[in-house]
Coordinates of C-alpha atoms in Angstrom, one line a residue:
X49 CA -11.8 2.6 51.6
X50 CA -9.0 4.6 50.2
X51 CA -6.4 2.1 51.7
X52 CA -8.6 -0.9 49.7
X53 CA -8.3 0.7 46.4
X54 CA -4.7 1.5 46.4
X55 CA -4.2 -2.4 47.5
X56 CA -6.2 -3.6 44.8
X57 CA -4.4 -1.5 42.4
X58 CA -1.1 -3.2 43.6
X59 CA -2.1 -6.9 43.3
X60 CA -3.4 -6.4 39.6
X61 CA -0.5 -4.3 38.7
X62 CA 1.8 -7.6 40.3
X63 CA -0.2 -9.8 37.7
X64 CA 0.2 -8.7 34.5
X65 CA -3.5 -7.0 34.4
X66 CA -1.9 -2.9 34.3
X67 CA -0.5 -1.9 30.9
X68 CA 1.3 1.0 31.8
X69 CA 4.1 1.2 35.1
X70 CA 2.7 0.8 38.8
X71 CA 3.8 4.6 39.4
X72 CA 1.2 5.6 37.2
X73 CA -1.6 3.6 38.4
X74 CA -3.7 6.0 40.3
X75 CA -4.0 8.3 37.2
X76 CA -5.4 5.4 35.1
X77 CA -9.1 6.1 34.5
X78 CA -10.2 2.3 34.2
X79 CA -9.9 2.2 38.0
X80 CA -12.7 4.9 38.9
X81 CA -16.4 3.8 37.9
X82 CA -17.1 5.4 34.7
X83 CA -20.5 6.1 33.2
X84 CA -21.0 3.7 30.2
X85 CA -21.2 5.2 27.1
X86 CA -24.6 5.8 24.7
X87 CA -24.3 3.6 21.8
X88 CA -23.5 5.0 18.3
X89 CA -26.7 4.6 15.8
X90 CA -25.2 2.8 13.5
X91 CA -27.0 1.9 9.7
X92 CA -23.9 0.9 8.2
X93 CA -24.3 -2.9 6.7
X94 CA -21.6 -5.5 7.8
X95 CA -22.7 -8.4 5.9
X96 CA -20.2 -10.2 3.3
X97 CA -20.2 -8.7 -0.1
X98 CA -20.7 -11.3 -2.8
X99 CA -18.3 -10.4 -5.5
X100 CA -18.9 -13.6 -7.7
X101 CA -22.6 -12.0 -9.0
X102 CA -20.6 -9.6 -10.8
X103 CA -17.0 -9.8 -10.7
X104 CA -16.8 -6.0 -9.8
X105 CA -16.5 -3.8 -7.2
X106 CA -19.8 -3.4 -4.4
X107 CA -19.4 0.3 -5.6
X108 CA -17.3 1.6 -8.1
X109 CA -13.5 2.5 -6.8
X110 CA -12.5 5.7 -6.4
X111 CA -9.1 5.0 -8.1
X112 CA -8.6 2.9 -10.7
X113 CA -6.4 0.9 -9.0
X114 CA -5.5 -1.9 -11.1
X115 CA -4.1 1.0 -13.8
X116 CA -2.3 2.4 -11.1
X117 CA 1.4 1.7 -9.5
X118 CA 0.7 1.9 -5.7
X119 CA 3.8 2.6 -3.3
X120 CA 5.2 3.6 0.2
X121 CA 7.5 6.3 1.2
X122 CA 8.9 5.2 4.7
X123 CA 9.5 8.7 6.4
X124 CA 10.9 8.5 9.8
X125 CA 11.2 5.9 12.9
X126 CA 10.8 6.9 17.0
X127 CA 14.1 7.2 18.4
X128 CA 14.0 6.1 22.4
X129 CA 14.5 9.3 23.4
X130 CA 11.5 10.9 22.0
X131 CA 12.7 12.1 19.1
X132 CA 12.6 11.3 15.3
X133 CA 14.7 9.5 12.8
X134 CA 13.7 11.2 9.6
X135 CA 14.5 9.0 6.6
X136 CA 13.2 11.8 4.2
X137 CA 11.5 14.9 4.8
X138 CA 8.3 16.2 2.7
X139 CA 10.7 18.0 0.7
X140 CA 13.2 14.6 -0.2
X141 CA 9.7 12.8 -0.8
X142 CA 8.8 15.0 -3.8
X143 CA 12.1 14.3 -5.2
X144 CA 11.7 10.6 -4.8
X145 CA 7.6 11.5 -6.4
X146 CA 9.2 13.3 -9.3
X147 CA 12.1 10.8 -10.3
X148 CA 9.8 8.0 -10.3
X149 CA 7.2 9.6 -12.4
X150 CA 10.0 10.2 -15.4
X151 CA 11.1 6.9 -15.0
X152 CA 7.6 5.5 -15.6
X153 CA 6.8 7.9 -18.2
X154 CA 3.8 9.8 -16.4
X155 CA 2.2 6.5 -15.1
X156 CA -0.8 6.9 -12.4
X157 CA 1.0 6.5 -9.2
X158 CA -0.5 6.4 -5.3
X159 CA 2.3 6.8 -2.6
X160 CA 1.3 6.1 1.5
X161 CA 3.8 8.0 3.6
X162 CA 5.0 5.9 6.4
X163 CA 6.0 7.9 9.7
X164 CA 4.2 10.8 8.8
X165 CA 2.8 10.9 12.3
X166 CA 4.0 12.1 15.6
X167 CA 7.7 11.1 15.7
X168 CA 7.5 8.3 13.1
X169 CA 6.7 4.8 12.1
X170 CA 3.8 3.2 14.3
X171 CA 3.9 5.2 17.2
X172 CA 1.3 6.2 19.8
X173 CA -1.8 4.6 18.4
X174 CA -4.7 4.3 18.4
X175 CA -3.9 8.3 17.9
X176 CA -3.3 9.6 14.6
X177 CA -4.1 13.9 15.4
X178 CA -0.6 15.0 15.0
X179 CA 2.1 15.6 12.0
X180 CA 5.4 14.4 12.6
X181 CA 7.2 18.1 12.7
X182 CA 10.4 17.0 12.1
X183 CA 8.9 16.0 8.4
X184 CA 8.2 19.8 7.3
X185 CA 10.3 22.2 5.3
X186 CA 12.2 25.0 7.1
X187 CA 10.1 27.6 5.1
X188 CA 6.8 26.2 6.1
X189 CA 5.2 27.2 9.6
X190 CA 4.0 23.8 10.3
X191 CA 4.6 19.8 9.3
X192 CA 1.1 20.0 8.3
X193 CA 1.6 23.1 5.7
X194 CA 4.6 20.9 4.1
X195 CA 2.1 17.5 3.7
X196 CA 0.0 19.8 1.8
X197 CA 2.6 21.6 0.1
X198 CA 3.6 17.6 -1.1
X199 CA -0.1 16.8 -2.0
X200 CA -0.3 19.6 -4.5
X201 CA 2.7 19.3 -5.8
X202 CA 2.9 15.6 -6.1
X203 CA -0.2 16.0 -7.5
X204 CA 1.7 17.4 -10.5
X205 CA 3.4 14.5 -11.3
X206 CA 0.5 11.9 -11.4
X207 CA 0.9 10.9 -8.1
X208 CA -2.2 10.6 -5.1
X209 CA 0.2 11.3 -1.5
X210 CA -2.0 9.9 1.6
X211 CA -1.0 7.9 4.6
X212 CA -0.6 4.7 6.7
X213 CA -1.9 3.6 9.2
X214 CA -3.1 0.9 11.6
X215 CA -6.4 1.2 13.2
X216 CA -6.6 -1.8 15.1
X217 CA -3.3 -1.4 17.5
X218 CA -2.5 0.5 20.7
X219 CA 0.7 1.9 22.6
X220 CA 0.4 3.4 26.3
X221 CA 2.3 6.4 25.2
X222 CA -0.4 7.6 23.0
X223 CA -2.7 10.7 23.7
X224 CA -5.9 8.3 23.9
X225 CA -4.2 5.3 26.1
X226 CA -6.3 6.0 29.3
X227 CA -9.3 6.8 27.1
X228 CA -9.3 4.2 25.7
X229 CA -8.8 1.9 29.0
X230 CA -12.1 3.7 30.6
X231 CA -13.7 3.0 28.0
X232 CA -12.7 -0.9 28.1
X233 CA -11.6 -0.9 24.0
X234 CA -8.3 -2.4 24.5
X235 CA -8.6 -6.5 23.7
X236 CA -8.4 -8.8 26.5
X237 CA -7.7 -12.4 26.9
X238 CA -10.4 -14.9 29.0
X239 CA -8.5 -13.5 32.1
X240 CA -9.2 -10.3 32.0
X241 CA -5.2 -9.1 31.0
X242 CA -4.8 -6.9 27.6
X243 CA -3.8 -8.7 24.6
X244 CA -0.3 -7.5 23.3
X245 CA 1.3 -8.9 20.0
X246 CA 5.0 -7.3 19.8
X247 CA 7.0 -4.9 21.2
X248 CA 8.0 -1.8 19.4
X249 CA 10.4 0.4 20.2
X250 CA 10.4 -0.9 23.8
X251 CA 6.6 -0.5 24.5
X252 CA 3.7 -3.4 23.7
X253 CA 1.8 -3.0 21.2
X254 CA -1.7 -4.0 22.1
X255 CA -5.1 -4.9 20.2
X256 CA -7.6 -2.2 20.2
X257 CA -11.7 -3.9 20.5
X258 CA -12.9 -2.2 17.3
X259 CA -16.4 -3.8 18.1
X260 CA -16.6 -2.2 21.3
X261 CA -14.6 1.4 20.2
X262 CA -17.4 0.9 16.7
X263 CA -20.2 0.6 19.1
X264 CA -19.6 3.5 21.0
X265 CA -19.0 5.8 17.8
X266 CA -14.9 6.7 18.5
X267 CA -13.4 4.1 15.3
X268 CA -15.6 6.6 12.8
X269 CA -14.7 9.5 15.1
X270 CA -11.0 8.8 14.7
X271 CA -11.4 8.2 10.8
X272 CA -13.3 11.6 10.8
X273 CA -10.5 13.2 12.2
X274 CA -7.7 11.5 9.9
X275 CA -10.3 12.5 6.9
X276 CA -9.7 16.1 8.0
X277 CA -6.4 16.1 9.0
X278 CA -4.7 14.4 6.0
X279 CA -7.7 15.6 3.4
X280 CA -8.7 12.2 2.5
X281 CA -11.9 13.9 1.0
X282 CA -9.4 15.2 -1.6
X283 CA -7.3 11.8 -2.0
X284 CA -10.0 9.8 -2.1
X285 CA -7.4 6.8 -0.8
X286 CA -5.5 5.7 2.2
X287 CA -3.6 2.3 3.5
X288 CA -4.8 0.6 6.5
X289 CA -1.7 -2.1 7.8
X290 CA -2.0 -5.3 9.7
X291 CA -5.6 -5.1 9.1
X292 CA -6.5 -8.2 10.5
X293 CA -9.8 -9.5 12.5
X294 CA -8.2 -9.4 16.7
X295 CA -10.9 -11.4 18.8
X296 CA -11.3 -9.9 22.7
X297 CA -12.4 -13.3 24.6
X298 CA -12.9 -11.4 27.8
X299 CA -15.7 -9.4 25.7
X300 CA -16.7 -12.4 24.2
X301 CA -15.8 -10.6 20.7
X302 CA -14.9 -12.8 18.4
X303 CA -12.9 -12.9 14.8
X304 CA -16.3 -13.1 12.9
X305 CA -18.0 -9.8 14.6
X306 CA -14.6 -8.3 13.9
X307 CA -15.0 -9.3 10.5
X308 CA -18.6 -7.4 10.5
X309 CA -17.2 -4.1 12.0
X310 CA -14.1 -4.3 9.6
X311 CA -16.8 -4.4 6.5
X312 CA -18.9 -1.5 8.0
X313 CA -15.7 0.4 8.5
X314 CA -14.5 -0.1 5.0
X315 CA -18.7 0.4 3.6
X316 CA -18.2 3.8 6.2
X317 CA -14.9 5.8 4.7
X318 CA -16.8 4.5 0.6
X319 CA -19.5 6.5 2.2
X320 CA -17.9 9.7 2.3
X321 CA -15.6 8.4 -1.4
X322 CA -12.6 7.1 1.0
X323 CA -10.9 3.7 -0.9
X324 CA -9.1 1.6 2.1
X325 CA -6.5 -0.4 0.9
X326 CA -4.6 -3.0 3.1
X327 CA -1.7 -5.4 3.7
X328 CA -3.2 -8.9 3.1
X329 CA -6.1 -10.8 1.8
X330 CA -5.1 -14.0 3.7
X331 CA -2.0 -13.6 5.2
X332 CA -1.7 -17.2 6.1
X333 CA -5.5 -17.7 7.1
X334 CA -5.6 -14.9 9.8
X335 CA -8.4 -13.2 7.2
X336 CA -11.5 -14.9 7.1
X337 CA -13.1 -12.7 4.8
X338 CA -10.7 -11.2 2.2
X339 CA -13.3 -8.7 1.3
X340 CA -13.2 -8.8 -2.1
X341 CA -14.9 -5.8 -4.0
X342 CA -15.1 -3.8 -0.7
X343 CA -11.1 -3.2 -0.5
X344 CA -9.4 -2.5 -3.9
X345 CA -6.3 -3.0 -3.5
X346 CA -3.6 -5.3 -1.0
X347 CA -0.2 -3.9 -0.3
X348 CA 0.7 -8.0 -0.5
X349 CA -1.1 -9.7 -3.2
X350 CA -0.9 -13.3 -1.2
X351 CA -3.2 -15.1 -4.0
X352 CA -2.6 -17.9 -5.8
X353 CA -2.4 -18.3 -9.5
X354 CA -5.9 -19.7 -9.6
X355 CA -7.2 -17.0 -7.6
X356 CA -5.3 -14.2 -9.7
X357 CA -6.6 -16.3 -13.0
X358 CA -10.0 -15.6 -11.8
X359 CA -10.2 -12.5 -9.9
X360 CA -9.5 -9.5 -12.0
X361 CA -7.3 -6.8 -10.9
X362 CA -10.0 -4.2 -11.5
X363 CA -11.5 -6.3 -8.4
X364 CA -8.6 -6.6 -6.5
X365 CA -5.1 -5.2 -7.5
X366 CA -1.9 -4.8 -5.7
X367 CA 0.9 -4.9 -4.6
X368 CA 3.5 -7.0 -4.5
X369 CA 3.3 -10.5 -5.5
X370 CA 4.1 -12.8 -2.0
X371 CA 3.7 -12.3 1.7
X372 CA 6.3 -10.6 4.1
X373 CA 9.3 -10.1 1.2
X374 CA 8.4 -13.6 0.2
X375 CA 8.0 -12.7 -3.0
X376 CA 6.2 -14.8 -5.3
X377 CA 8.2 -14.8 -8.7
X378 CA 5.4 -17.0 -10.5
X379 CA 2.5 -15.4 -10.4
X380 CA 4.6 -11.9 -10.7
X381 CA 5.9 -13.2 -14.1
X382 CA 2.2 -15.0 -15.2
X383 CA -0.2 -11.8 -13.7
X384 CA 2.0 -8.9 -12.9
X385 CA 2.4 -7.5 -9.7
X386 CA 4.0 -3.7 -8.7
X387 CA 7.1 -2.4 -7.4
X388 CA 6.8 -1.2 -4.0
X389 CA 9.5 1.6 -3.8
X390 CA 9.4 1.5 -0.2
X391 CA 13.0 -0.5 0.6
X392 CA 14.9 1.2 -1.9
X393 CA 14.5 4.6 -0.4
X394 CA 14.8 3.6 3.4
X395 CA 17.8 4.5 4.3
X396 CA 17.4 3.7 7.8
X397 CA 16.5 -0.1 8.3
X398 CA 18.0 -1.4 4.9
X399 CA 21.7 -0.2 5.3
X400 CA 21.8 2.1 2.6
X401 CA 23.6 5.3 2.3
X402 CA 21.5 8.2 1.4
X403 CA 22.5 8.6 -2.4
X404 CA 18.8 9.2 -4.7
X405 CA 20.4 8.2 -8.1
X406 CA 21.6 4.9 -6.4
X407 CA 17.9 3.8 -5.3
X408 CA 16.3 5.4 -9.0
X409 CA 18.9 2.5 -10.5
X410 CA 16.8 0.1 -8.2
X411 CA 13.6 1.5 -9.1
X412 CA 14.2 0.6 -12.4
X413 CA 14.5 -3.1 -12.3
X414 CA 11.2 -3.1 -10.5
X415 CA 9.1 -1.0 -12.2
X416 CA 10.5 -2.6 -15.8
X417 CA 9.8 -6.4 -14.5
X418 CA 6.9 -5.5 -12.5
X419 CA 4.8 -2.6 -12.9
X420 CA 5.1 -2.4 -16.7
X421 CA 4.1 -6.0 -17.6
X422 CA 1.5 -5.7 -14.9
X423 CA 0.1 -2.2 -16.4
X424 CA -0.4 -4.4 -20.0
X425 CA -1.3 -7.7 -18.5
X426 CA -4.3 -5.5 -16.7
X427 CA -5.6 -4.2 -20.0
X428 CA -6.5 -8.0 -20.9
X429 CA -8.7 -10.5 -19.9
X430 CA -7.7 -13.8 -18.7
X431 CA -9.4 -16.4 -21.0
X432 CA -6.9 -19.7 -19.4
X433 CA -4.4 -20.5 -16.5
X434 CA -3.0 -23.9 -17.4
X435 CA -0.5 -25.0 -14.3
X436 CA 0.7 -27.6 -16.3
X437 CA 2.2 -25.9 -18.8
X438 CA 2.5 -22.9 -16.4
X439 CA 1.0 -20.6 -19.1
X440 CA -1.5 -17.5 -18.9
X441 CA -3.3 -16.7 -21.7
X442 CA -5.2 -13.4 -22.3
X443 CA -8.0 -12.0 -24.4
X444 CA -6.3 -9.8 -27.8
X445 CA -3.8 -12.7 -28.6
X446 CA -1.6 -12.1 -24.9
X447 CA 0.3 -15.1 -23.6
X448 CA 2.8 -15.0 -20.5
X449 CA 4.9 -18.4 -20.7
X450 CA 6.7 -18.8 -17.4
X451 CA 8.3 -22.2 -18.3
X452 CA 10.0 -20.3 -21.3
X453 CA 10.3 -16.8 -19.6
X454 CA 8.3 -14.9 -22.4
X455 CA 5.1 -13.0 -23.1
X456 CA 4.2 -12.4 -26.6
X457 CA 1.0 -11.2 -28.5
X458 CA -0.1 -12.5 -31.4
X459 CA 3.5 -14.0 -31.9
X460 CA 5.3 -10.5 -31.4
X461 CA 7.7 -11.0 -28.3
X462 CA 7.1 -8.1 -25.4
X463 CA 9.4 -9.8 -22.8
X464 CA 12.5 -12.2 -23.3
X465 CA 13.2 -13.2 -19.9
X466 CA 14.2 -10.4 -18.0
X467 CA 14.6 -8.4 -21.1
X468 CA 11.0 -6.4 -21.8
X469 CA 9.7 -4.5 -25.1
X470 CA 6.3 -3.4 -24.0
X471 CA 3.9 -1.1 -25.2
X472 CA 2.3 1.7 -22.7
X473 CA -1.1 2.2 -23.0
X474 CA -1.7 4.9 -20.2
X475 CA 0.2 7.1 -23.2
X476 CA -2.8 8.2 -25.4
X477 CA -1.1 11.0 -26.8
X478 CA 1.6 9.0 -29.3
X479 CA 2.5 5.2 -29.3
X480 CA 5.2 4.6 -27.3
X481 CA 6.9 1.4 -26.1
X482 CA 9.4 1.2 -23.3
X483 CA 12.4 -1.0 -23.6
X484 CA 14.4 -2.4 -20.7
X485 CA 17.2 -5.3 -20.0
X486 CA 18.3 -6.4 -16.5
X487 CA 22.2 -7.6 -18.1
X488 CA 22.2 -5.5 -21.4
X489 CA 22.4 -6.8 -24.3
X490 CA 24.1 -6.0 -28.2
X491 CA 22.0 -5.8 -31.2
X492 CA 18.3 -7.3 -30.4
X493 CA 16.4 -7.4 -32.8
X494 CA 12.4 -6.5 -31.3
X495 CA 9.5 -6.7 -33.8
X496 CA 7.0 -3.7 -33.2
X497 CA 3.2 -4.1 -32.7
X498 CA 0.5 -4.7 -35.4
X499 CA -0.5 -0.9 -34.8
X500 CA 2.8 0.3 -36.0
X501 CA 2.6 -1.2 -39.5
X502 CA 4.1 1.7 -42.0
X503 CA 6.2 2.9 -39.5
X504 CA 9.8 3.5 -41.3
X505 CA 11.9 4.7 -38.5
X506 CA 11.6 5.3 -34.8
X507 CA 13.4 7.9 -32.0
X508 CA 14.6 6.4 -28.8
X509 CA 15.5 8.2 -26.3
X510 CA 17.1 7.3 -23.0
X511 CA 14.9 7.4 -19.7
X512 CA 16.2 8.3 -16.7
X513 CA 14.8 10.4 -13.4
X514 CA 15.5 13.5 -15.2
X515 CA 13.5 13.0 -17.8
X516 CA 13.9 11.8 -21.5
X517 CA 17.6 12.1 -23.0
X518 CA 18.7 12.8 -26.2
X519 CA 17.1 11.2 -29.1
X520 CA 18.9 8.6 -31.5
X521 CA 16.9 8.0 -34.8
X522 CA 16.9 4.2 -35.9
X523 CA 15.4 2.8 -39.2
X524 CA 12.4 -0.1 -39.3
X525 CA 13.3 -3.0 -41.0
X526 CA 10.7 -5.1 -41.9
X527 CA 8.7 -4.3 -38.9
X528 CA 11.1 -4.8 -36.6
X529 CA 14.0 -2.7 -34.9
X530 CA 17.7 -3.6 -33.6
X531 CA 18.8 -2.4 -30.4
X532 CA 21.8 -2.3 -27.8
X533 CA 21.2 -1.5 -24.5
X534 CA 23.3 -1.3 -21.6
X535 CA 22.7 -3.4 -18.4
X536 CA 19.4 -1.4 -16.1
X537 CA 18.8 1.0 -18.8
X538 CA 15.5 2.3 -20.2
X539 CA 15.0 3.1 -23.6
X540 CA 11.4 5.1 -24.9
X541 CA 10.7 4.2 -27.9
X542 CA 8.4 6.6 -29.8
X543 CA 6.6 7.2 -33.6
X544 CA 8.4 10.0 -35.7

């Protein structure tokens, strides 16, 4: 009997039906009859959420997300031999947190850490129990003491800190591989063989059966366990990638029913005040269901220009205008969109040299032709898309023109091409408008707002990651003000 067993572990191994190597067949535990689990009462609702009755959320957010710029820190990658590349530390990641919050004047920020976990990016799901300790600082006992350390003292500087991850892929390196095997909630195709996408860092990558691992209770008990670990109950936020519906033919689970578990595990973390936000809406068709008012926020904003004319970013917000660093300069320019931070601080896969100062002058551009217009366009209604005329225009007087490259209100000129004069209204404290150009200009004139009528002279001061520079006094002249700036620069520009 022995004998049998051992032969049928060889022939499956010899077609494809084994995920891990041959050598380590007799310790897999899908081989050995296993006693099928109870089934997890489950109350949690996974029927679609009509968002057109109200336009809003099925519950309120916990973050306002559309007010909000909403980022990624890529930390470290697996190296081959078991180790980590560290891009930045918990310690470089607050000085990334506190350069970007001077450069947009104390604006709401949310930052995921990528490769916070294990030894870095993507590795040894479906697991997600352990900090990557090459992340913590030297005076802290543990990786896990620094992640705090960074939640508080991001925390400081407007900015939520929570994590990345994927919830729907597997690796055979990871602490719950053979678990998960026994337990049959790895995908499998009509014959029987796990489903694999990719290869990362030399190992498949294979499709975890949500419905099944839902079912049997261990999805919520893994998102229990994150919610502890990383203190989601304090963040109230955290990104799930590639969250796409995988079908498991062998199972007979299809995209739909993963559809209905993704819904009651987004309805399940909003239980315990958890936001989810993800990668796509659409991503090419692979969604079915973009779950509108149940997820609040895309990493990729893949919507047309009539969809963004009609959902409001209080329903859905992002993000980057596009689809895989396809960006989508159009609806950026007409809607807004947000800078994503994450390329210009990874110094690993992008080439760069590790020089902070260098990526901040990168930050800029994208935060003044993205995030700020975005943070003003989403404090306005849309009343009109015309494609035609390729023209937005907004409740209070607000019109973005992207044939002519301008948004004005009411006549006064905010942006002049990639040259930008707006107003920030998460500043309740004073009036204060930010000024930017992309290729610097010499003596500008900008008229100021309605709101600044009387106003007889202004201080403008330059804005950089250390903070506000010294102030230059210039006179109003009737209404309006003339400036120079220098190619990337900021200027705040603030009531005497």
């Amino acid at each position: 009997m022995k004998h049998n067993i051992l032969l049928t572990i060889t022939l499956i191994c010899s077609i494809g039906f084994c995920a891990v190597s041959c050598s380590d067949d007799a310790e897999i535990p899908m081989m050995e009859p296993v006693a099928e689990l109870p089934d997890w009462e489950d109350d949690i609702p996974g029927e679609e959420y009509d968002y057109t009755l109200t336009m809003a959320p099925e519950r309120p957010y916990m973050h306002e997300y559309d007010k909000a710029m909403l980022m990624k820190l890529f930390m470290a990658r697996p190296n081959t031999d078991g180790t980590s590349n560290v891009n930045l530390t918990f310690e470089d990641a607050l000085e990334v947190i506190k350069g970007l919050d001077a450069i947009t004047r104390g604006l709401p920020k949310i930052v995921y850490l990528v490769g916070w976990q294990y030894e870095g990016h993507d590795w040894k799901y479906p697991a997600f129990h352990e900090f990557n300790e090459a992340l913590k600082r030297p005076q802290d006992a543990s990786a896990r003491e620094s992640f705090y350390w960074l939640q508080d003292e991001a925390a400081k500087y407007n900015t939520t800190v929570s994590v990345h991850v994927l919830v729907q892929d597997a690796e055979s390196n990871s602490p719950l591989w053979h678990e998960y095997v026994k337990n049959d909630f790895i995908c499998k195709n009509a014959a029987g063989s796990f489903i694999t996408r990719a290869t990362f860092n030399g190992l498949p990558m294979y499709d975890v059966n949500i419905v099944n691992e839902w079912k049997k209770g261990y999805l919520q008990k893994r998102l229990d366990e994150l919610a502890e670990l990383v203190r989601l109950d304090k963040v109230k936020t955290m990104h799930c990638d590639a969250f796409y519906a995988r079908e498991s033919p062998f199972h007979g689970v299809t995209v739909e029913q993963t559809e209905v578990v993704m819904r009651k595990m987004l309805r399940y973390m909003r239980d315990k005040e958890i936001d989810v936000t993800i990668e796509f809406l659409h991503n090419g068709g692979e969604r079915v269901d973009p779950m509108f008012g149940l997820n609040p926020a895309a990493w990729w904003l893949d919507l047309t220009a009539y969809e963004r004319a009609q959902l409001p970013a209080s329903l859905i917000a992002g993000g980057k205008a596009g689809r895989f660093n396809n960006y989508w300069e159009y609806e950026a320019f007409l809607f807004g969109d947000n800078y994503q931070a994450e390329s210009d601080f990874n110094y690993i896969d992008y080439g760069l040299s590790k020089d902070l100062s260098h990526s901040m002058k990168a930050a800029r551009k994208g935060i003044a032709l993205y995030t700020i217009p975005y943070m003003y366009f989403n404090r306005h209604k849309v009343e009109s898309y015309d494609a035609s005329a390729q023209k937005v225009t907004y409740d209070g007087g607000l019109v973005a023109d992207y044939r002519n490259l301008t948004v004005k209100e009411n006549g006064v000129t905010l942006r002049d091409h990639n040259n930008i004069f707006f107003p920030l209204p998460w500043i309740t404290g004073h009036k204060e408008i930010l000024a930017y150009s992309q290729n610097g200009y010499t003596r500008k004139e900008w008229k100021l707002p309605a709101d600044w009528t009387g106003v007889t002279s202004v201080m403008a001061y330059p804005v950089t990651e250390n903070g506000l520079g010294e102030g230059q006094e210039i006179e109003v002249t009737d209404g309006s003000i003339t400036l120079s700036l220098e190619a990337n620069t900021f200027l705040s520009i603030q009531q005497q």
